[in-house]
XYZ file of C-alpha atoms in Angstrom:
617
model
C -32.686 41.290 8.812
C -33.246 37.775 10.041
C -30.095 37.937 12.253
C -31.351 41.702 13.409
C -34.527 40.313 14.971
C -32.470 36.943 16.295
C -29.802 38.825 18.008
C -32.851 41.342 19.720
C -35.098 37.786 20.742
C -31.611 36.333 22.121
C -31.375 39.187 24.396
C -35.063 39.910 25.227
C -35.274 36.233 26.349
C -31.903 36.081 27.794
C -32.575 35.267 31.676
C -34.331 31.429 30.908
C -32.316 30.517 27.863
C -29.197 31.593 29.700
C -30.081 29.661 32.757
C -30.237 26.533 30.635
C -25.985 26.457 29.864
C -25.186 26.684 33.492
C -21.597 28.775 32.340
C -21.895 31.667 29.871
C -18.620 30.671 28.320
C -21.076 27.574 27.302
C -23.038 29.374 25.679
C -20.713 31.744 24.162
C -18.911 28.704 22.731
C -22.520 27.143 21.309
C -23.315 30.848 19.659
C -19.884 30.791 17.752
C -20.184 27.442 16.476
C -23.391 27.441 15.526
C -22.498 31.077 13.228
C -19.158 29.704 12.335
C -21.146 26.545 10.441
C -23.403 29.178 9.178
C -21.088 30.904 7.437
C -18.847 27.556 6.694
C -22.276 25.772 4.891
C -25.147 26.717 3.044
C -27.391 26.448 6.161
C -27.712 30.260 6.580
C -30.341 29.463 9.216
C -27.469 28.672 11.643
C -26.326 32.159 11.524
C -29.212 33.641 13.447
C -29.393 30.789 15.966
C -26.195 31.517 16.555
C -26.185 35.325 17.189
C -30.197 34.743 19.014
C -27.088 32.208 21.837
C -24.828 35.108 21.594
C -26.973 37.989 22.500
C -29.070 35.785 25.182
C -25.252 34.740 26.604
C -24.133 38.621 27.008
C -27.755 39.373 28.221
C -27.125 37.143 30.810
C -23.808 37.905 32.027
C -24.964 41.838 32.108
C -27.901 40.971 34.547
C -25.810 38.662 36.445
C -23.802 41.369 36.758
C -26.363 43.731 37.841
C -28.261 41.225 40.282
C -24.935 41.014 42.316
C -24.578 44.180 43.149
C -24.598 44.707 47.264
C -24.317 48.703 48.049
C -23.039 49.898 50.915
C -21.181 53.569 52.123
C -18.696 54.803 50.004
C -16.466 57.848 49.429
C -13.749 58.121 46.743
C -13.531 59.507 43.206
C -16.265 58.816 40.748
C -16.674 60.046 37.316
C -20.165 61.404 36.114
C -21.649 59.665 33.391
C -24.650 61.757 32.745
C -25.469 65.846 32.546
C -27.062 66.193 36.362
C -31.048 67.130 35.914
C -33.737 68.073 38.277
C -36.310 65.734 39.431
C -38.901 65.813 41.940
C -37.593 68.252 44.798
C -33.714 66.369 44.638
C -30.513 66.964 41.263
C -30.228 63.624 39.777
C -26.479 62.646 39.241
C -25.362 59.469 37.265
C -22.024 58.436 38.423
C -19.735 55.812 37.483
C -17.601 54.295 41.079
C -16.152 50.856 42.165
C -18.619 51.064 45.873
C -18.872 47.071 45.878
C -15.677 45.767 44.942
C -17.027 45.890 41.053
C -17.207 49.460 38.563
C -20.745 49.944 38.529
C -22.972 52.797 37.423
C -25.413 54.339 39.885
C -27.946 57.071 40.050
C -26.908 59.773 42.564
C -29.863 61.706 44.609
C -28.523 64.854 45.705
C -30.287 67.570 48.110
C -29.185 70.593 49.831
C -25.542 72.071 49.798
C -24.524 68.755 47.751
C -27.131 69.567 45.061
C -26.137 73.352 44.942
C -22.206 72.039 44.206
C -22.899 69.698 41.892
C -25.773 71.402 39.834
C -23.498 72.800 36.890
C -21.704 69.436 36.741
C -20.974 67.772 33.058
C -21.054 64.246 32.091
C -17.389 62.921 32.014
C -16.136 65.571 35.151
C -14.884 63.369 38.260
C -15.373 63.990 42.088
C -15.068 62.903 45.208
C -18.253 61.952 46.334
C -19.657 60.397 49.606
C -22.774 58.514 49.018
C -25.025 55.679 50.349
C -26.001 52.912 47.715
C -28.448 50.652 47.375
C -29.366 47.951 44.454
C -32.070 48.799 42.505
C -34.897 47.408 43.535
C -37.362 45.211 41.530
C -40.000 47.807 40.504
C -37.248 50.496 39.074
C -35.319 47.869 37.745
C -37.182 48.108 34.258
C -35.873 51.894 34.242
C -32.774 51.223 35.641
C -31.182 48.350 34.291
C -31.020 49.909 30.722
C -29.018 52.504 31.507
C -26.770 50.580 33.024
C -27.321 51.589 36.380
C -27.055 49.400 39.064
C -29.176 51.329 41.820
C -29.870 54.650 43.930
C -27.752 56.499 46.027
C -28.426 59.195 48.605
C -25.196 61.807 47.773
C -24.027 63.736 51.005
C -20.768 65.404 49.877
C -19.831 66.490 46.760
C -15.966 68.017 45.721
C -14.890 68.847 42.412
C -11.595 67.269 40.948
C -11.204 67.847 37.606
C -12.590 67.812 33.916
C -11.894 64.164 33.044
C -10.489 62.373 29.836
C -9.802 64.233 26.604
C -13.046 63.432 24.502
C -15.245 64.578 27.329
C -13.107 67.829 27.779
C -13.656 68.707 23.796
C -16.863 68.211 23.962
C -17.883 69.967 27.509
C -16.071 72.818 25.544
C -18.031 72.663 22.519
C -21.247 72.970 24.331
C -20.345 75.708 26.399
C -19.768 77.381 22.896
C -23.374 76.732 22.301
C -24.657 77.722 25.254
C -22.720 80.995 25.453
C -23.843 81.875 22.096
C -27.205 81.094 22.793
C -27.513 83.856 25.211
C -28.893 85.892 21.906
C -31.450 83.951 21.777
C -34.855 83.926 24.064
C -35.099 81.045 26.588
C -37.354 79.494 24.907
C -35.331 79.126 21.632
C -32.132 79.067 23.792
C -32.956 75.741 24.798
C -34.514 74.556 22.092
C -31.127 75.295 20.220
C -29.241 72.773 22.633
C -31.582 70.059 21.519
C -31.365 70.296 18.298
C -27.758 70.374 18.153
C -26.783 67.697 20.355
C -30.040 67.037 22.401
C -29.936 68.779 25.746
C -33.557 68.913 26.844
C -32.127 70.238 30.060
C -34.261 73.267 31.078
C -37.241 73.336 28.484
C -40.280 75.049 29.702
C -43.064 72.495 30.647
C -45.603 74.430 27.814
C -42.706 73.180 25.647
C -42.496 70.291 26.716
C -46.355 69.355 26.680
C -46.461 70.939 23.212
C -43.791 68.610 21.285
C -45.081 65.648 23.024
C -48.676 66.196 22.434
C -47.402 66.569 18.519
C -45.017 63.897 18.414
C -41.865 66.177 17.473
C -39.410 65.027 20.317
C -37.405 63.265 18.452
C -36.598 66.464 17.035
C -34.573 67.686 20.243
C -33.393 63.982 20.886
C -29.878 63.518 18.296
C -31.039 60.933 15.931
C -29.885 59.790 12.214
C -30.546 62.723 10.275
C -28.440 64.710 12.549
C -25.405 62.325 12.081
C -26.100 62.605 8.130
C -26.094 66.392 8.799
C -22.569 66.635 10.923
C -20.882 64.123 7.743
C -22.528 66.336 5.550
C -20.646 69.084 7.504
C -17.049 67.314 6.773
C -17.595 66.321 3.833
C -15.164 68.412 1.972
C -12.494 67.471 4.765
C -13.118 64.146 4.671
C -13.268 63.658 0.082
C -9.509 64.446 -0.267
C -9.077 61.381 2.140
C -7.989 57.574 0.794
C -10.939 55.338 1.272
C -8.997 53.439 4.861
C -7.998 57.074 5.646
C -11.845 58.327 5.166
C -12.918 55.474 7.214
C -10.695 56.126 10.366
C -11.825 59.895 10.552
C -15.312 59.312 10.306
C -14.995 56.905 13.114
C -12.896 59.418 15.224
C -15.079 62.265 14.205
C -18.713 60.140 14.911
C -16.553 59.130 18.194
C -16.095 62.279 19.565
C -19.965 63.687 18.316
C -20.951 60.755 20.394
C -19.352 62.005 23.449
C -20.787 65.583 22.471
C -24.453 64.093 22.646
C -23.890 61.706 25.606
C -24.034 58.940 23.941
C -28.154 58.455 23.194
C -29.283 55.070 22.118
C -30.644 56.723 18.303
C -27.049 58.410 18.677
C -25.384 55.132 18.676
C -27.293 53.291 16.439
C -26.702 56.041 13.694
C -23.212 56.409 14.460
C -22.767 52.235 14.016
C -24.495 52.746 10.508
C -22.929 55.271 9.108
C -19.052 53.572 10.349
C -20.431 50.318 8.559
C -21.287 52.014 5.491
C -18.185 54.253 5.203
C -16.519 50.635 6.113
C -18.322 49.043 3.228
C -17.348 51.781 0.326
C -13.583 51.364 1.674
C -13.425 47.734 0.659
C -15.407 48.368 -2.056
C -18.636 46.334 -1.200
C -22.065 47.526 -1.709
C -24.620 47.121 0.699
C -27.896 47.977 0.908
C -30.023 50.374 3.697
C -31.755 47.329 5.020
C -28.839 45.114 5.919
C -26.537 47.788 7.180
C -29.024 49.247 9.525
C -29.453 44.746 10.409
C -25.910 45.388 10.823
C -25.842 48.088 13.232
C -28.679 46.632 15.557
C -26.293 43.166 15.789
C -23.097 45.161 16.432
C -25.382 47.483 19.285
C -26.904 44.361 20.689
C -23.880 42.284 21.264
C -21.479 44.642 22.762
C -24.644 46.338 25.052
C -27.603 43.404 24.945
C -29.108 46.266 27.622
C -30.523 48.304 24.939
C -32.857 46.178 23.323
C -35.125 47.639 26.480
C -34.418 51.050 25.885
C -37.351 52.700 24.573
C -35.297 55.012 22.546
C -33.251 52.510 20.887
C -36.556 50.430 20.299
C -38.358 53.745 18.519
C -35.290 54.321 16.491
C -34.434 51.304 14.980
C -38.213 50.878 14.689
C -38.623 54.050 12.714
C -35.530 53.697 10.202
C -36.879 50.088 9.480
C -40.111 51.501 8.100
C -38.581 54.173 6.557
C -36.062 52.116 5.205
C -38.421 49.356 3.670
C -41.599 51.500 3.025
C -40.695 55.220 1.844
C -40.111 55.024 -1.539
C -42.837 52.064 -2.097
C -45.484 54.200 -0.522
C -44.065 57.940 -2.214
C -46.030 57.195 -5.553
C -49.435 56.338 -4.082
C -49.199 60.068 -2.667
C -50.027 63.189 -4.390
C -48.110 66.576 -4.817
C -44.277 67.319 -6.086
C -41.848 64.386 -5.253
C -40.125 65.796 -2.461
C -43.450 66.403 -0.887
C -44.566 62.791 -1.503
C -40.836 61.548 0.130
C -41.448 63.952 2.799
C -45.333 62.778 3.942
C -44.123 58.658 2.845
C -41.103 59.097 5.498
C -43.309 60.438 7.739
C -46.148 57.797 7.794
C -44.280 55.068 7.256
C -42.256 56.310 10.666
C -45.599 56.484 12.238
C -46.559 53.465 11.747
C -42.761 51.825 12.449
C -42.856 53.484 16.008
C -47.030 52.711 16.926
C -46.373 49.518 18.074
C -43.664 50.446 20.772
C -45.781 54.193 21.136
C -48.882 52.074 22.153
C -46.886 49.530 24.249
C -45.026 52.322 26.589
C -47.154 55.505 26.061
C -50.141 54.122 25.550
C -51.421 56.177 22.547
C -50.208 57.954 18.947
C -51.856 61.752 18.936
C -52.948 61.870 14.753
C -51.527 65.264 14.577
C -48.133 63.961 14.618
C -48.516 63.458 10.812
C -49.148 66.663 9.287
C -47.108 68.087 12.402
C -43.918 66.370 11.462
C -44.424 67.111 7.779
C -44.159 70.644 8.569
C -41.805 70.926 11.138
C -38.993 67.877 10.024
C -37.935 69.793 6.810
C -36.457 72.748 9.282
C -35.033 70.220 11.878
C -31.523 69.538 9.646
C -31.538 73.282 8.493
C -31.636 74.364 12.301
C -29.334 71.914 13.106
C -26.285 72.558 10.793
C -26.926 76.311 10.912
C -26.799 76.174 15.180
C -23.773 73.883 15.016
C -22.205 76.812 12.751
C -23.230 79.502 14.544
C -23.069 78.314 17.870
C -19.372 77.562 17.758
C -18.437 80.908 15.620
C -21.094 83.004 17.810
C -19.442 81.128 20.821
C -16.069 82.164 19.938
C -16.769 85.603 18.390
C -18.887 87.166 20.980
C -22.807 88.042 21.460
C -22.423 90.600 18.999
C -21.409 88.347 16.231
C -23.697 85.531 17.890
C -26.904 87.912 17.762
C -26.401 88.012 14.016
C -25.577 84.772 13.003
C -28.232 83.168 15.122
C -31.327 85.484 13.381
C -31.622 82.107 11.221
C -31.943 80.506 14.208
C -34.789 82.465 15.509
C -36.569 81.839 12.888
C -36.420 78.295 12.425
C -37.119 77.325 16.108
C -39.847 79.895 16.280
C -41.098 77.931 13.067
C -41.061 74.459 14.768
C -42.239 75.831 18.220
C -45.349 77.574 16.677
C -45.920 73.990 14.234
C -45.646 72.299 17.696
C -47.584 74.671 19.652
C -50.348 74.859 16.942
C -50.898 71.215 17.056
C -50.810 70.839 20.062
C -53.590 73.124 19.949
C -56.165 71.517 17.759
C -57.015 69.150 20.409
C -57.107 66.258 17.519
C -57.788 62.781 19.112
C -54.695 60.251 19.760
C -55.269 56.666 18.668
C -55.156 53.931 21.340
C -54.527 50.459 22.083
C -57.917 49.700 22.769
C -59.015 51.783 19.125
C -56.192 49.866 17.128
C -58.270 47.020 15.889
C -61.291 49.232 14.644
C -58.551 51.379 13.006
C -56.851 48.374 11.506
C -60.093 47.218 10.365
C -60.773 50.595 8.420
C -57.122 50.498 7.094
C -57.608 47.073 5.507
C -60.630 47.383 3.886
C -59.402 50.390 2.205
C -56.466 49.243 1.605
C -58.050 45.883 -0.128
C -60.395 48.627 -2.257
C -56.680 50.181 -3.499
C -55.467 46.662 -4.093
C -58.760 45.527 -6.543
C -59.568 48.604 -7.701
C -57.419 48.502 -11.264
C -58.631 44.985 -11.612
C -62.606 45.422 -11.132
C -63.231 48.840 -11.978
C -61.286 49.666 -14.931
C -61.419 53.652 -15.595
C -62.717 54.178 -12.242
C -59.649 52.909 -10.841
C -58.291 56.241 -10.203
C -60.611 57.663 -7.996
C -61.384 54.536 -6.194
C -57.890 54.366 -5.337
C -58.041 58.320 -4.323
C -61.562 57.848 -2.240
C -59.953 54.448 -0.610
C -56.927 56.972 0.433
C -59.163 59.592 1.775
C -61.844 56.945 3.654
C -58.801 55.345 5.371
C -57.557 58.871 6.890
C -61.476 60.023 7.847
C -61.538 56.039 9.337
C -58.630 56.409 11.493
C -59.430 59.859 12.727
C -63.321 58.614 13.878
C -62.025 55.572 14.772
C -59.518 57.715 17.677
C -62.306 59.569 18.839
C -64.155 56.870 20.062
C -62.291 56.857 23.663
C -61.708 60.241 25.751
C -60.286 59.417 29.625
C -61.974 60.432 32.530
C -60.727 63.276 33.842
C -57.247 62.620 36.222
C -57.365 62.013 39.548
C -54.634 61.292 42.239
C -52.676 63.130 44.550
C -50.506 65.052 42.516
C -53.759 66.149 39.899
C -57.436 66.260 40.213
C -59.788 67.232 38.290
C -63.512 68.610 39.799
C -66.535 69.411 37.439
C -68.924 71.452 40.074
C -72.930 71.451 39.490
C -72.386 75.575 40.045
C -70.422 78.666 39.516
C -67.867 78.725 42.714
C -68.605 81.418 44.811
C -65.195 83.667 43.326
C -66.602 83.817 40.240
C -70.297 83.948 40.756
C -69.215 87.119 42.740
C -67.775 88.487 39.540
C -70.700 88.446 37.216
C -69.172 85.614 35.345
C -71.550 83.186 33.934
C -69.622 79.621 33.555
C -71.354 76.556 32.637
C -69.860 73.235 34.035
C -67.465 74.936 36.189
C -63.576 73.045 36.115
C -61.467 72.983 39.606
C -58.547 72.025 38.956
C -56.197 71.058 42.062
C -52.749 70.851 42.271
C -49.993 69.414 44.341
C -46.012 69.566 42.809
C -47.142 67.997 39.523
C -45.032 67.374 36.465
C -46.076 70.397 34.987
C -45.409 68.854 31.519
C -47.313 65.905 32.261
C -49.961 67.641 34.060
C -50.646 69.520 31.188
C -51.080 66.337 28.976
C -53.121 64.704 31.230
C -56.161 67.899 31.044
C -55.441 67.970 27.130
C -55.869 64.329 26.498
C -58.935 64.432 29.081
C -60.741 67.637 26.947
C -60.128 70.481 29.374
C -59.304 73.491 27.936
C -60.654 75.594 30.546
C -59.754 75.864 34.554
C -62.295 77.907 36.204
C -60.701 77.612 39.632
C -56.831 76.174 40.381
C -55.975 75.535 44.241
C -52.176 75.284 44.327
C -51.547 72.982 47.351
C -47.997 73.805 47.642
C -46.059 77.180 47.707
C -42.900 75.051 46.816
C -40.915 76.002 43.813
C -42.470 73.082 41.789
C -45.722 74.530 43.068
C -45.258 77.718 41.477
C -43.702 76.148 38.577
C -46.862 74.089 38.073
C -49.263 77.512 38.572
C -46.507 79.055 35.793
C -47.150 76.160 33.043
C -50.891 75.539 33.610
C -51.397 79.583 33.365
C -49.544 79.557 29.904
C -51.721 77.576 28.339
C -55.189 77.721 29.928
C -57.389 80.626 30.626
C -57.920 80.414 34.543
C -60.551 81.916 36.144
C -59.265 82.414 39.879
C -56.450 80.679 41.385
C -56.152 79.483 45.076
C -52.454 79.526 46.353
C -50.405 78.789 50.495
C -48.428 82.073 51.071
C -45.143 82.288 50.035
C -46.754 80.851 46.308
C -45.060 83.599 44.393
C -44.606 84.127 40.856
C -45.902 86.593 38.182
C -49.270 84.654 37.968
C -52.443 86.682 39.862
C -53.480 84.917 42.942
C -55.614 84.767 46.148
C -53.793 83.674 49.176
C -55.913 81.243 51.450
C -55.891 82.581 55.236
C -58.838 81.114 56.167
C -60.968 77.726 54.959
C -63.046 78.181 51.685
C -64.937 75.980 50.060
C -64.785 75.636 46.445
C -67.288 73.017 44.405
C -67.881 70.939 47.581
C -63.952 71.192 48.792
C -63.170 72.747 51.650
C -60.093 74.265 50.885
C -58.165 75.345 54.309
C -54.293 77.144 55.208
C -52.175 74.139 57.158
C -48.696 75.295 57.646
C -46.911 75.785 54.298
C -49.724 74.248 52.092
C -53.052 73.821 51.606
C -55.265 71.553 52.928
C -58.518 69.992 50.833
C -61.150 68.220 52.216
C -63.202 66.402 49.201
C -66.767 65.785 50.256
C -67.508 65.011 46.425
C -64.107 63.357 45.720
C -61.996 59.655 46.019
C -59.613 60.096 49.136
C -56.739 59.792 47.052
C -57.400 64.163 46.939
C -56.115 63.986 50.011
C -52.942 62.001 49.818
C -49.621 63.357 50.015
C -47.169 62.395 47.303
């Protein structure tokens, strides 16, 4: 574990240590000697210096690499190395193309007739693109860089060549099977069935979306571990007739090509490393333990790709198999209920508390519910996943008939995990935060000291001391989250407006609302949006001005209609949709704004508002 955490400081702290060899081939040379004398001597404490050189060396050279990069026009073949996605107005296209002299990857921004062509695109495909690059600049380089992508470009033209390499063709064909049999299935559980088998979140409705977030469940749709378990599981019988070298190759080619199948996600990789090394250890007939092969794994990652140790994903996997790893079965017995109960609830809050560090650091909070949540809903997560990877490819091949049938499992077990999600997400239990951490830790330890003395001081009482300290930590944590609720949001894309009366819509109606919400809207995230009232307390909208008729206007109105009860909603013609609402001809004012028609959108003047209201995003 030592070298684990050496290797991930070398390359976290690569740029000044690197800068201090002048030549990474220096460096390089330093990191080898130092492990070879490691593993030469006795003085085991060489062997992490050694890998902490190596990692900062190829940490180095890959920003080095990266910080060169010049842009410039370009149009020539490129292969795709990501499933194109929609984002903000534009298709998002990862491509991989030689534009400076150097193979780099970039992140394609496609619009119009380019965007239509290119919007059923696959990861692995190749065309002809013609595109204007430009390095990434410092502020998205933190988003960037770890996905290996060297920096924007505006796509113009886009032509189709062909399907690309072998691995990427078996496994564009595998999830068409999936998708094709999912056609059974309700959108909702359609797309829910592509992430759990190989973790397409593609398409998921915003509700969705808001709901597995706000409950901690998407790692559930992201491919992690327990889904690489499940697909060797799968083989199994194939792969026991097989010699011990001869088990060890297939598993390789097989975790290989389920790679490709799930493009390749950080928790994909790091699972797939494990499981080779292990399979690798039984064929030369060494044992190793949980601990050092998953140490193993996270030095192989680190040194052939130093980039991930800033993924966030790779950083909340390897975070939550270490806990798991080291604390599950020491923390199953001080639990109550049947043993696989215990296992279930250990696993669960010992991954909790594994991934709060990194939560805190990039989210900013843990929501509580994720515990009794992910109890619930993980037990169906392997089931679902084995039983769509079956039926998807025979329902694929056999036709919606046979796909209806074999997928009624299916139903069931992502309507189980959706309504565990949605109901959570529902409770409106508080999420704990950086700035409640310390009173929470506080809580924890004293509780946890009672559990540690309580067999020494109190004799028979021991028991249910231990029991009460168990209970008094859960009922600290939860107060101790509740002492923090944000202000409401407010910016250009959502604002939130508490008005002193009943707007003039509803007082006309005979409704009598204390505290009135407006709620106004302008292209939001709709997932985000609806995290953002949830976290802030609103469970209400008494008034919702849609700002813009565009498509992620009406997509916003859609989400924020599923999932609140609104009261009247204020929409530009041309807004659309299924949802009821009153198109603004003429200016209205609504809780102090003056809400007014200006071409396609709305205009709102905030007498009681910051100015940022009236920015445009």
């Amino acid at each position: 574990m030592a070298g684990a955490i050496a290797t991930a400081a070398g390359a976290l702290w690569a740029p000044p240590l690197s800068l201090w060899w002048g030549s990474w081939r220096w460096g390089a040379a330093l990191g080898i000697g130092l492990g070879a004398a490691g593993i030469a001597s006795r003085a085991r404490v060489l062997i992490p210096a050694g890998l902490l050189v190596l990692a900062a060396v190829a940490m180095g050279a890959q920003i080095a690499q990266l910080s060169a990069v010049t842009g410039g026009e370009f149009e020539g073949d490129v292969q795709l190395v990501g499933d194109p996605r929609w984002r903000a107005g534009a298709l998002v296209v990862p491509f991989s193309a030689s534009i400076d002299g150097a193979e780099h990857r970039w992140e394609g921004w496609a619009r119009g007739p380019a965007a239509w062509r290119l919007e059923d695109a696959v990861m692995g495909e190749r065309w002809r693109l013609g595109v204007s690059a430009e390095p990434a600049e410092a502020g998205d380089r933190p988003f960037l860089w770890p996905r290996h992508l060297a920096g924007t470009a505006v796509i113009r033209t886009a032509h189709h060549l062909d399907g690309g390499s072998a691995p990427f063709r078996i496994a564009n064909s595998l999830r068409w099977l999936v998708e094709a049999s999912g056609e059974s299935l309700s959108q909702r559980d359609a797309v829910l069935l592509a992430g759990f088998v190989y973790g397409d979140d593609r398409g998921q409705l915003p509700e969705v979306v808001h709901d597995f977030r706000a409950t901690s469940l998407t790692h559930l749709l992201a491919v992690s571990g327990s889904n690489v378990a499940f697909v060797l599981l799968l083989f199994a019988p194939l792969l026991a007739g097989l010699r011990p070298r001869a088990r060890l190759v297939a598993v390789a080619v097989l975790l290989v090509q389920f790679a490709v199948l799930t493009r390749g996600e950080p928790s994909v990789l790091r699972a797939c490393v494990l499981a080779t090394l292990a399979v690798g250890a039984h064929a030369v007939g060494r044992r190793a333990s949980a601990t050092r092969l998953l140490a193993l794994a996270v030095i192989v990652l680190l040194l052939v790709d130093p980039l991930l140790v800033r993924s966030v994903g790779f950083q909340l996997s390897v975070a939550a198999t270490a806990a798991i790893v080291i604390g599950a079965r020491r923390v199953a017995p001080l639990l109550w209920g049947p043993a696989w109960l215990r296992l279930a609830l250990a696993a669960t809050l010992c991954a909790q508390a594994g991934v709060l560090p990194v939560q805190l650091a990039v989210f900013g909070s843990l929501p509580l519910v994720s515990i009794p949540a992910n109890v619930l809903a993980g037990p169906v997560a392997g089931p679902a996943m084995v039983w769509g990877l079956i039926g998807g490819f025979t329902g694929g091949l056999a036709g919606d008939a046979v796909a209806s049938v074999l997928h009624l499992p299916t139903k069931l077990m992502m309507g189980w995990v959706a309504g565990v999600a949605r109901w959570g997400a529902s409770l409106g239990w508080p999420q704990i935060e950086a700035a409640e951490l310390a009173a929470a830790a506080a809580v924890v330890g004293c509780c946890a000291g009672l559990f540690a003395v309580a067999p020494h001081v109190f004799g028979n009482l021991a028991g249910a001391l231990r029991s009460l300290a168990v209970v008094a930590a859960g009922v600290g944590v939860c107060a101790a989250a509740g002492t923090h609720r944000p202000a409401p949001p407010v910016g250009p894309h959502l604002a939130v407006q508490h008005a002193e009366s009943a707007p003039a819509g509803l007082a006309a109606t005979g409704s009598a609302v204390a505290d009135p919400v407006v709620v106004v809207v302008d292209r939001p995230d709709p997932a985000r949006a609806l995290g953002q009232l949830a976290v802030a307390g609103i469970d209400r909208i008494d008034v919702l001005v849609a700002r813009s008729a565009s498509r992620a206007g009406r997509e916003a109105v859609r989400a924020l209609h599923a999932r609140h009860d609104i009261g009247q909603v204020l929409a530009p013609a041309g807004l659309g949709g299924r949802v009821p609402h009153e198109v603004v001809t003429e200016p209205v004012v609504v809780a102090g704004l003056t809400v007014e028609p200006a071409a396609e959108r709305l205009h709102v003047s905030a007498e009681l508002a910051s100015a940022e209201w009236r920015q445009a995003p």
